[in-house]
Coordinates of C-alpha atoms in Angstrom, one line a residue:
Chain A
M1 CA 205.9 220.3 1.4
E2 CA 203.8 223.7 1.2
G3 CA 206.4 226.6 2.1
F4 CA 208.9 225.1 2.3
R5 CA 211.4 225.6 -1.0
Y6 CA 214.1 222.9 0.3
V7 CA 213.4 220.0 1.0
H8 CA 215.8 217.1 3.0
R9 CA 215.4 213.4 2.5
Q10 CA 215.4 210.5 5.0
V11 CA 214.4 206.9 6.5
V12 CA 214.1 206.3 9.9
V13 CA 216.2 203.3 11.0
L14 CA 217.0 200.8 13.8
R15 CA 219.3 203.3 15.8
D16 CA 216.5 206.0 15.7
L17 CA 214.6 204.2 17.7
D18 CA 213.6 204.7 21.6
G19 CA 212.5 201.2 24.1
F20 CA 209.1 202.3 22.9
G21 CA 209.7 201.7 18.9
H22 CA 209.8 205.1 18.2
V23 CA 212.7 207.2 17.2
N24 CA 214.4 208.8 20.4
N25 CA 213.9 212.9 21.1
A26 CA 217.4 213.5 20.3
V27 CA 217.6 212.2 17.0
Y28 CA 215.1 214.4 15.6
L29 CA 218.1 217.3 16.6
T30 CA 220.4 214.9 14.6
Y31 CA 217.4 215.0 11.5
L32 CA 217.4 218.9 11.6
E33 CA 221.4 219.3 11.5
N34 CA 221.2 217.0 7.8
A35 CA 218.5 218.4 6.2
R36 CA 220.3 222.0 7.9
V37 CA 223.8 221.1 6.2
A38 CA 223.0 220.0 3.4
Y39 CA 220.4 223.1 3.1
L40 CA 223.7 225.2 3.8
K41 CA 225.4 223.1 1.0
E42 CA 223.0 223.8 -1.9
V43 CA 222.0 227.6 -1.0
V44 CA 225.1 228.7 0.7
G45 CA 228.1 226.0 -0.8
Y46 CA 230.8 224.3 1.1
E47 CA 233.7 221.8 0.2
T48 CA 234.6 221.0 4.1
L49 CA 233.7 220.8 7.1
E50 CA 235.5 223.9 8.8
E51 CA 233.5 226.3 5.9
I52 CA 230.7 224.9 7.5
G53 CA 230.4 228.0 10.4
N54 CA 227.9 228.1 12.6
I55 CA 226.7 226.7 15.1
M56 CA 223.0 226.5 16.9
A57 CA 222.6 229.1 19.9
S58 CA 218.9 228.0 20.6
V59 CA 215.9 225.7 19.2
T60 CA 212.6 225.0 20.4
L61 CA 211.1 222.0 19.0
N62 CA 207.4 220.7 19.3
F63 CA 206.5 217.1 18.7
R64 CA 203.7 216.6 17.3
E65 CA 202.9 212.3 16.3
A66 CA 205.4 209.9 16.9
L67 CA 207.7 208.5 14.0
G68 CA 208.2 204.9 13.6
F69 CA 210.6 202.3 11.8
E70 CA 211.2 203.0 7.9
D71 CA 209.2 206.4 8.2
A72 CA 210.3 208.5 5.3
L73 CA 211.0 211.6 6.0
E74 CA 211.1 215.2 4.6
I75 CA 212.8 218.1 6.5
G76 CA 211.6 221.5 5.7
V77 CA 214.2 224.0 6.3
R78 CA 213.5 227.9 5.6
T79 CA 215.5 231.2 6.4
T80 CA 213.4 233.2 8.2
R81 CA 215.6 236.2 9.6
I82 CA 219.0 237.1 8.7
G83 CA 220.6 239.6 11.8
S84 CA 224.1 241.2 12.5
K85 CA 225.6 237.7 13.9
S86 CA 223.3 235.1 13.4
F87 CA 220.2 233.8 11.2
G88 CA 216.8 232.2 12.2
L89 CA 215.6 229.3 10.5
A90 CA 212.6 227.6 10.8
H91 CA 211.5 223.1 10.0
E92 CA 208.9 221.2 10.1
I93 CA 209.3 217.2 9.7
R94 CA 206.5 215.6 7.8
T95 CA 206.6 211.9 6.6
A96 CA 205.9 211.9 2.8
D97 CA 202.2 211.1 3.8
G98 CA 202.0 214.8 5.0
R99 CA 201.7 213.5 8.5
L100 CA 203.5 216.4 10.9
A101 CA 205.8 214.6 13.0
A102 CA 207.4 218.1 14.6
E103 CA 207.8 221.3 14.4
A104 CA 211.2 223.8 15.3
T105 CA 212.7 226.9 15.1
T106 CA 216.6 227.0 15.3
V107 CA 218.8 230.4 15.5
Q108 CA 221.8 229.6 14.2
V109 CA 225.1 231.6 14.8
T110 CA 227.9 232.2 12.2
F111 CA 231.0 231.3 13.6
D112 CA 234.9 231.2 13.0
V113 CA 235.3 227.7 13.1
L114 CA 239.1 228.0 13.3
G115 CA 239.4 231.6 15.1
R116 CA 236.7 230.1 17.8
A117 CA 234.5 233.4 17.5
S118 CA 231.0 234.6 16.0
I119 CA 231.3 236.4 13.7
P120 CA 229.0 238.9 11.7
V121 CA 226.9 237.6 9.0
P122 CA 228.9 237.0 5.9
D123 CA 227.3 239.4 2.9
R124 CA 227.8 236.8 0.7
W125 CA 225.7 234.2 3.0
R126 CA 223.3 237.3 3.4
S127 CA 222.4 237.4 0.3
L128 CA 222.2 233.9 -0.8
L129 CA 220.5 233.2 1.9
S130 CA 217.6 236.1 1.8
E131 CA 217.6 235.0 -2.4
Y132 CA 217.3 231.5 -2.2
D133 CA 213.6 232.0 0.4
G134 CA 212.8 235.2 -1.0
L135 CA 213.5 237.5 2.4
D136 CA 213.9 241.0 2.4
A137 CA 217.8 241.3 2.3
G138 CA 217.6 245.1 4.0
P139 CA 220.8 247.2 3.1
A140 CA 224.3 244.7 2.4
Chain B
M1 CA 235.1 191.1 38.7
E2 CA 237.5 187.8 37.9
G3 CA 240.5 188.2 35.7
F4 CA 240.6 192.6 35.5
R5 CA 242.5 194.3 37.4
Y6 CA 240.5 198.0 36.1
V7 CA 236.6 197.6 35.8
H8 CA 234.7 200.2 34.4
R9 CA 231.3 201.1 35.7
Q10 CA 228.4 202.4 34.1
V11 CA 224.5 202.2 33.5
V12 CA 222.5 201.8 30.7
V13 CA 220.2 204.6 29.8
L14 CA 217.3 204.9 27.3
R15 CA 219.4 206.3 24.7
D16 CA 221.3 203.1 24.2
L17 CA 218.4 200.8 23.7
D18 CA 216.8 200.0 20.9
G19 CA 213.3 198.9 19.0
F20 CA 212.9 196.0 21.0
G21 CA 213.8 197.4 24.6
H22 CA 217.5 196.1 24.5
V23 CA 220.8 197.7 23.9
N24 CA 221.7 198.6 20.8
N25 CA 224.4 196.3 19.4
A26 CA 226.4 199.0 18.2
V27 CA 226.3 200.7 21.8
Y28 CA 228.7 198.1 22.8
L29 CA 231.0 199.4 21.4
T30 CA 230.6 202.4 22.7
Y31 CA 230.8 201.1 26.1
L32 CA 234.4 199.4 25.2
E33 CA 235.1 202.9 24.3
N34 CA 234.7 204.6 27.6
A35 CA 236.1 201.1 29.2
R36 CA 239.7 201.8 27.3
V37 CA 239.6 205.8 27.3
A38 CA 239.0 205.5 31.2
Y39 CA 242.1 202.7 31.3
L40 CA 244.5 204.1 29.6
K41 CA 243.6 207.7 31.6
E42 CA 244.4 205.4 34.8
V43 CA 247.7 203.2 33.6
V44 CA 249.0 206.2 31.4
G45 CA 247.6 209.4 31.6
Y46 CA 246.5 212.1 29.8
E47 CA 245.4 215.4 29.7
T48 CA 244.1 216.6 26.9
L49 CA 242.5 214.4 23.7
E50 CA 244.9 215.1 21.7
E51 CA 247.0 212.6 24.2
I52 CA 245.0 209.5 23.8
G53 CA 246.8 208.4 20.7
N54 CA 245.8 205.1 19.6
I55 CA 242.9 204.3 16.8
M56 CA 241.2 200.8 17.0
A57 CA 242.6 198.5 14.3
S58 CA 240.3 195.6 15.3
V59 CA 237.8 194.3 17.4
T60 CA 236.1 190.7 18.1
L61 CA 232.9 191.0 19.7
N62 CA 230.2 188.2 21.3
F63 CA 227.0 189.2 22.5
R64 CA 225.9 186.7 25.0
E65 CA 223.2 188.2 26.8
A66 CA 220.7 191.3 26.0
L67 CA 221.3 194.2 28.9
G68 CA 218.1 196.3 29.8
F69 CA 217.6 199.2 30.6
E70 CA 219.2 200.6 33.7
D71 CA 221.6 197.4 34.2
A72 CA 224.3 198.6 35.8
L73 CA 227.7 197.5 33.9
E74 CA 230.9 196.3 35.0
I75 CA 233.2 196.4 32.0
G76 CA 236.8 194.8 32.7
V77 CA 240.0 196.3 30.7
R78 CA 243.5 194.2 30.4
T79 CA 246.5 194.4 28.2
T80 CA 247.0 191.2 26.8
R81 CA 250.0 192.2 24.1
I82 CA 251.7 194.5 23.2
G83 CA 253.6 194.5 19.4
S84 CA 256.2 197.2 17.7
K85 CA 252.9 199.4 17.4
S86 CA 249.9 197.9 19.0
F87 CA 249.0 196.3 21.8
G88 CA 245.6 193.8 22.5
L89 CA 242.7 194.6 25.0
A90 CA 240.4 191.7 26.3
H91 CA 237.2 193.3 28.4
E92 CA 234.4 191.5 29.8
I93 CA 231.1 193.3 29.8
R94 CA 228.6 191.8 33.2
T95 CA 225.8 193.0 35.1
A96 CA 226.3 194.4 38.2
D97 CA 224.8 190.5 39.3
G98 CA 227.4 188.6 37.6
R99 CA 226.0 187.9 33.9
L100 CA 228.2 187.6 31.5
A101 CA 226.8 190.1 28.2
A102 CA 230.0 190.3 26.0
E103 CA 233.2 189.4 25.6
A104 CA 235.9 191.5 23.1
T105 CA 238.9 191.4 21.8
T106 CA 240.4 194.7 20.0
V107 CA 244.0 195.4 18.9
Q108 CA 244.8 199.2 19.1
V109 CA 247.6 200.4 16.9
T110 CA 249.4 203.6 18.8
F111 CA 249.3 207.0 17.1
D112 CA 250.1 210.3 16.4
V113 CA 247.1 212.3 16.5
L114 CA 248.7 215.4 15.2
G115 CA 250.8 214.0 12.6
R116 CA 248.1 211.5 11.2
A117 CA 250.4 208.4 11.3
S118 CA 250.9 205.0 13.5
I119 CA 254.2 204.5 15.3
P120 CA 255.7 202.5 17.3
V121 CA 254.5 201.6 20.8
P122 CA 255.8 204.5 23.2
D123 CA 258.3 202.9 25.6
R124 CA 256.6 205.0 28.4
W125 CA 253.3 202.6 27.2
R126 CA 254.8 199.7 27.3
S127 CA 256.3 199.5 30.1
L128 CA 252.7 201.1 32.1
L129 CA 250.4 198.5 30.7
S130 CA 253.2 195.9 31.0
E131 CA 253.4 196.5 34.8
Y132 CA 249.3 197.7 35.3
D133 CA 248.2 194.2 34.0
G134 CA 250.9 192.1 35.3
L135 CA 252.5 191.2 31.2
D136 CA 256.3 190.4 30.4
A137 CA 257.7 193.8 28.7
G138 CA 260.1 192.2 27.1
P139 CA 263.3 194.3 26.2
A140 CA 262.9 197.9 26.3
Chain C
M1 CA 223.4 224.0 41.8
E2 CA 221.1 227.1 42.7
G3 CA 217.3 226.8 42.4
F4 CA 217.6 223.0 41.4
R5 CA 216.7 220.3 44.1
Y6 CA 217.4 217.9 42.1
V7 CA 220.8 217.5 40.5
H8 CA 221.6 214.8 37.7
R9 CA 225.4 214.2 37.3
Q10 CA 226.9 212.7 34.3
V11 CA 230.7 213.2 32.5
V12 CA 231.0 213.8 28.8
V13 CA 232.4 211.1 26.9
L14 CA 233.7 210.4 23.6
R15 CA 230.7 209.7 21.7
D16 CA 228.9 212.9 22.8
L17 CA 231.3 214.9 20.3
D18 CA 231.2 216.1 16.8
G19 CA 233.6 216.5 14.5
F20 CA 234.8 219.6 16.3
G21 CA 235.3 218.5 19.1
H22 CA 232.7 219.7 21.4
V23 CA 229.6 217.6 22.1
N24 CA 226.8 217.9 19.9
N25 CA 223.6 219.8 19.9
A26 CA 221.0 216.6 20.3
V27 CA 223.4 215.1 22.7
Y28 CA 222.0 217.9 25.2
L29 CA 218.8 216.2 24.7
T30 CA 220.0 212.9 25.8
Y31 CA 221.7 214.7 29.1
L32 CA 218.3 216.4 29.7
E33 CA 216.6 212.4 29.3
N34 CA 219.0 210.7 31.7
A35 CA 218.3 213.7 33.9
R36 CA 214.9 213.7 33.7
V37 CA 214.5 209.7 33.7
A38 CA 216.4 209.8 37.3
Y39 CA 214.5 213.0 38.3
L40 CA 210.7 211.5 38.7
K41 CA 212.9 207.9 39.6
E42 CA 213.9 209.8 42.6
V43 CA 210.6 211.4 43.1
V44 CA 207.8 209.6 41.4
G45 CA 209.3 206.1 41.3
Y46 CA 209.2 203.8 38.4
E47 CA 210.2 199.9 38.4
T48 CA 209.6 199.3 34.4
L49 CA 210.6 200.9 31.2
E50 CA 206.7 201.3 31.0
E51 CA 205.9 202.8 34.1
I52 CA 208.1 206.0 33.2
G53 CA 204.4 207.2 31.5
N54 CA 205.8 210.2 29.8
I55 CA 206.1 211.7 26.6
M56 CA 208.4 215.3 25.7
A57 CA 205.6 217.4 24.0
S58 CA 208.0 220.4 23.5
V59 CA 211.6 221.6 24.8
T60 CA 212.8 225.0 23.8
L61 CA 216.7 224.7 24.3
N62 CA 219.5 227.8 24.6
F63 CA 222.9 227.1 24.4
R64 CA 225.6 229.3 26.5
E65 CA 228.8 227.5 26.0
A66 CA 230.5 224.4 24.4
L67 CA 231.1 221.4 26.8
G68 CA 234.1 219.3 25.7
F69 CA 235.6 215.6 26.2
E70 CA 235.2 214.7 30.2
D71 CA 233.6 217.9 31.5
A72 CA 231.7 216.7 34.3
L73 CA 228.4 218.0 34.1
E74 CA 225.9 218.6 36.6
I75 CA 222.2 218.6 34.7
G76 CA 219.2 220.3 37.2
V77 CA 215.5 219.6 36.6
R78 CA 212.8 220.6 38.5
T79 CA 208.9 221.0 38.1
T80 CA 207.3 224.2 37.0
R81 CA 203.8 224.0 36.5
I82 CA 201.4 220.5 36.5
G83 CA 198.3 220.9 34.1
S84 CA 195.6 218.4 33.3
K85 CA 197.6 216.5 31.0
S86 CA 201.4 217.8 31.1
F87 CA 203.5 219.3 33.7
G88 CA 206.4 221.9 32.5
L89 CA 210.1 221.4 33.9
A90 CA 213.0 223.7 33.8
H91 CA 216.6 222.5 33.2
E92 CA 220.1 223.7 33.4
I93 CA 223.0 222.3 32.2
R94 CA 226.7 223.1 34.7
T95 CA 229.9 222.4 34.7
A96 CA 231.1 221.4 38.0
D97 CA 233.2 224.5 38.0
G98 CA 230.0 226.3 37.6
R99 CA 229.7 227.7 34.1
L100 CA 226.6 227.6 32.8
A101 CA 226.0 225.5 29.3
A102 CA 222.8 225.7 28.6
E103 CA 218.4 226.6 29.9
A104 CA 216.3 224.1 28.8
T105 CA 212.2 224.4 29.9
T106 CA 209.9 220.8 28.1
V107 CA 206.5 219.9 28.6
Q108 CA 205.6 216.8 29.4
V109 CA 202.3 214.6 28.4
T110 CA 201.5 211.8 31.3
F111 CA 200.8 208.7 28.7
D112 CA 199.6 205.3 29.4
V113 CA 202.6 203.1 27.8
L114 CA 200.4 200.0 26.8
G115 CA 197.3 201.7 25.7
R116 CA 199.1 204.5 23.5
A117 CA 196.9 207.4 24.7
S118 CA 197.7 210.7 26.7
I119 CA 196.2 210.8 30.5
P120 CA 195.2 213.1 33.0
V121 CA 198.8 213.3 35.6
P122 CA 197.6 211.0 38.4
D123 CA 196.7 212.3 41.9
R124 CA 200.2 210.3 42.7
W125 CA 202.2 212.3 40.0
R126 CA 200.9 216.1 40.6
S127 CA 201.3 215.7 44.9
L128 CA 204.6 214.7 44.8
L129 CA 206.0 216.6 41.9
S130 CA 204.6 219.6 44.1
E131 CA 205.5 218.5 47.0
Y132 CA 209.1 217.7 46.1
D133 CA 209.8 220.8 43.9
G134 CA 207.8 223.4 46.7
L135 CA 205.0 223.9 43.9
D136 CA 200.8 224.6 44.6
A137 CA 199.5 221.3 43.8
G138 CA 196.0 223.3 43.6
P139 CA 192.9 221.0 44.5
A140 CA 193.3 217.5 43.2
Chain D
M1 CA 230.9 196.1 -5.5
E2 CA 232.7 192.9 -6.4
G3 CA 231.7 190.1 -4.7
F4 CA 228.3 191.5 -3.4
R5 CA 225.4 191.1 -5.0
Y6 CA 223.5 193.3 -2.3
V7 CA 224.7 197.1 -2.0
H8 CA 223.4 199.2 0.5
R9 CA 224.3 203.3 0.0
Q10 CA 224.5 205.9 2.9
V11 CA 226.3 208.9 3.5
V12 CA 227.9 209.8 6.4
V13 CA 226.1 212.7 8.4
L14 CA 228.0 215.3 11.0
R15 CA 226.7 212.8 13.9
D16 CA 228.6 209.8 13.0
L17 CA 231.8 211.6 13.5
D18 CA 234.2 211.5 16.5
G19 CA 236.1 214.4 18.2
F20 CA 238.9 213.8 15.6
G21 CA 236.7 214.5 12.7
H22 CA 236.9 210.5 11.5
V23 CA 233.7 207.8 12.0
N24 CA 233.8 206.6 15.0
N25 CA 234.0 203.1 15.2
A26 CA 231.0 202.4 17.1
V27 CA 229.2 204.1 14.1
Y28 CA 230.2 201.6 11.4
L29 CA 228.0 198.6 13.5
T30 CA 225.4 200.7 12.6
Y31 CA 226.1 201.0 8.6
L32 CA 226.8 197.1 9.4
E33 CA 222.7 196.8 10.8
N34 CA 221.2 199.6 8.2
A35 CA 222.7 197.4 5.6
R36 CA 221.3 194.2 6.9
V37 CA 217.9 195.4 7.3
A38 CA 217.8 196.4 3.8
Y39 CA 219.8 193.0 2.9
L40 CA 217.1 191.0 4.6
K41 CA 213.9 192.7 3.6
E42 CA 215.7 193.0 -0.3
V43 CA 215.9 188.7 0.2
V44 CA 213.5 187.6 2.7
G45 CA 211.3 190.8 2.7
Y46 CA 209.2 192.1 6.2
E47 CA 206.3 195.2 7.1
T48 CA 207.2 195.4 10.6
L49 CA 209.9 195.6 12.7
E50 CA 208.7 192.1 15.1
E51 CA 209.2 190.2 11.3
I52 CA 212.9 191.5 11.5
G53 CA 213.3 188.1 13.7
N54 CA 217.5 187.4 14.1
I55 CA 219.7 188.9 16.4
M56 CA 223.8 189.2 16.2
A57 CA 225.3 186.4 18.2
S58 CA 229.2 187.4 17.3
V59 CA 230.8 190.4 15.1
T60 CA 234.6 190.8 13.8
L61 CA 235.1 194.7 12.7
N62 CA 238.4 195.7 11.1
F63 CA 239.0 199.2 10.7
R64 CA 240.9 199.4 7.4
E65 CA 241.2 203.1 6.8
A66 CA 239.5 206.4 8.5
L67 CA 236.1 208.0 7.0
G68 CA 234.9 211.6 7.3
F69 CA 232.4 213.7 6.3
E70 CA 230.6 213.4 3.2
D71 CA 232.2 210.1 2.4
A72 CA 229.9 208.1 0.6
L73 CA 230.0 204.7 1.6
E74 CA 229.2 201.0 -0.6
I75 CA 228.2 198.9 2.1
G76 CA 228.0 194.8 0.8
V77 CA 226.1 192.1 2.3
R78 CA 226.5 188.9 1.5
T79 CA 225.1 185.6 3.1
T80 CA 228.0 183.2 3.7
R81 CA 227.0 180.1 6.3
I82 CA 223.0 179.0 7.0
G83 CA 223.8 176.2 10.0
S84 CA 220.6 175.3 11.8
K85 CA 219.7 178.2 14.2
S86 CA 222.1 180.5 13.2
F87 CA 223.3 181.8 9.6
G88 CA 226.8 183.8 8.6
L89 CA 227.0 187.6 6.7
A90 CA 229.7 189.2 5.4
H91 CA 230.4 192.2 4.6
E92 CA 233.3 195.1 2.9
I93 CA 232.6 199.1 3.6
R94 CA 233.3 200.8 1.2
T95 CA 233.6 204.4 -0.3
A96 CA 232.4 205.2 -4.1
D97 CA 235.5 206.1 -5.1
G98 CA 237.2 202.1 -4.1
R99 CA 238.8 202.0 -0.7
L100 CA 237.7 199.7 1.8
A101 CA 237.3 201.2 5.0
A102 CA 236.2 198.4 6.5
E103 CA 235.5 194.2 6.6
A104 CA 233.3 191.8 8.9
T105 CA 231.9 189.1 9.1
T106 CA 228.7 188.8 11.8
V107 CA 226.5 185.4 13.0
Q108 CA 222.9 186.2 13.2
V109 CA 221.1 184.1 15.1
T110 CA 217.3 183.1 14.0
F111 CA 214.8 184.7 16.8
D112 CA 210.9 184.3 17.4
V113 CA 210.8 188.6 18.7
L114 CA 207.2 188.4 20.7
G115 CA 208.5 184.7 22.1
R116 CA 212.0 185.9 23.3
A117 CA 214.0 182.5 21.6
S118 CA 216.1 181.2 19.0
I119 CA 214.4 179.2 16.6
P120 CA 215.8 177.4 13.8
V121 CA 216.4 178.8 10.5
P122 CA 213.1 179.5 8.5
D123 CA 213.2 177.1 5.3
R124 CA 211.7 179.9 3.5
W125 CA 214.8 181.9 5.0
R126 CA 217.2 179.7 4.1
S127 CA 215.6 178.7 0.5
L128 CA 215.8 182.5 0.0
L129 CA 219.2 183.6 1.2
S130 CA 220.8 180.5 -0.5
E131 CA 219.9 181.6 -3.5
Y132 CA 219.8 185.1 -3.9
D133 CA 223.9 184.5 -2.8
G134 CA 224.3 180.9 -4.2
L135 CA 224.5 179.3 -1.6
D136 CA 224.5 175.1 -2.0
A137 CA 221.3 175.2 0.7
G138 CA 221.5 171.7 1.3
P139 CA 218.6 169.4 3.0
A140 CA 216.0 171.3 3.9

């Protein structure tokens, strides 16, 4: 999948469909969540739910084509920007035969789950995300 | 709704449907959950999520008729039995015009959410549930 | 709810929560869908699923504050723009005590469900939506 | 997985969890649905949604142990009985390390999706399901 080093794979199941036989809009956010969690596990690493440590601040999602039952999806994830207390991700959702189903960008705020407060992006996250996706990390 | 003192009301929304335009099986369990939580709030009372204090041990669910978009549902809940560490509930799901869509029974185990262990049914629950639904509570 | 003539009301249920006890991101899109469907029923009118006749082309969603169990929500919907084959909606999600939980804008494409093709915004929709929300409908 | 020739595999994702961090009850029915659809594809075969041709008439589900984030699940499916217009399935849901999370039985009614009516179990289904799971198919 061009432009994405990390690609998450998932197949559309019955419960993802709406009454018209297409994947419901809300399910696209679940696909993005699954891909993002897998990406962060791969790049930053975590063992428990509490360590995931980021929450979505905003999302923009453009729907290009409907998805149907048993479509095999490829969901690309890429860090595009790392700020002081947040980082930006870009996504594409494509079918295995290359059709573009959706494009999305999200802003993720780093978060101390137990302390229930936003925190600066940890240096470790900054360097791992930057290195993985070829960003200029800037001064630590 | 005959046979049920407590009736929860809910309307079918788009996300509840499957690809055939009917309410998906799994959503019936969500309807039962919503009705059960509302019933326990009414009868036993709780203020927070942690106080809900019971988990489902088993469910038997008979589907009688399909449900569709915007059906107005009445979901009856009734305690049928109170044991030492569990209690039994009976349910019916009907449309507002009286069609029987599903019948269900569940066994609920009383649970200390913070301690993560099953506990005896609290005397307070026992007497409130018994009184509400006209059970013989037995010796407290 | 200031700025919105149409406000849909819905209460957060258990199934809406994620593993951290807050409403999951994807569920916000279901809240918007429920509000949008109710708004279109009120303003444009429809009897069946097939008549709903619009699909989401894009959404931008800003999360302002977490939502929790049993929060009573007010979800405002307002048409902001009517184009040739699409119209724009603005949304706010607030708790009953006035906290702003999320803001969103969506673009909806008018669609012939049976013919599976986008269609021009029907004149009837154009005039009803414009009138309801005080837009200048322009030349029909 | 002992006692099951067909085993479907699926990993618990964030959206499957409830507010206590465990998999929500209703999601177990989605796991069973995913496993059943995959099993029928393997054994009976289908190309489109309309060919799936069966609906759930009843389910009994016993919850044995809670499931958590990223648990790798094995979901066994086995035909236990084939009647004139329905067939019975047995299920177990286990974690990859062998813990039993749930047991279930369902009754599935064969159904003509387009005609919206129950139909006799097709001879082809009868012989394929019987052969796969070693049932005595009886006289066709």
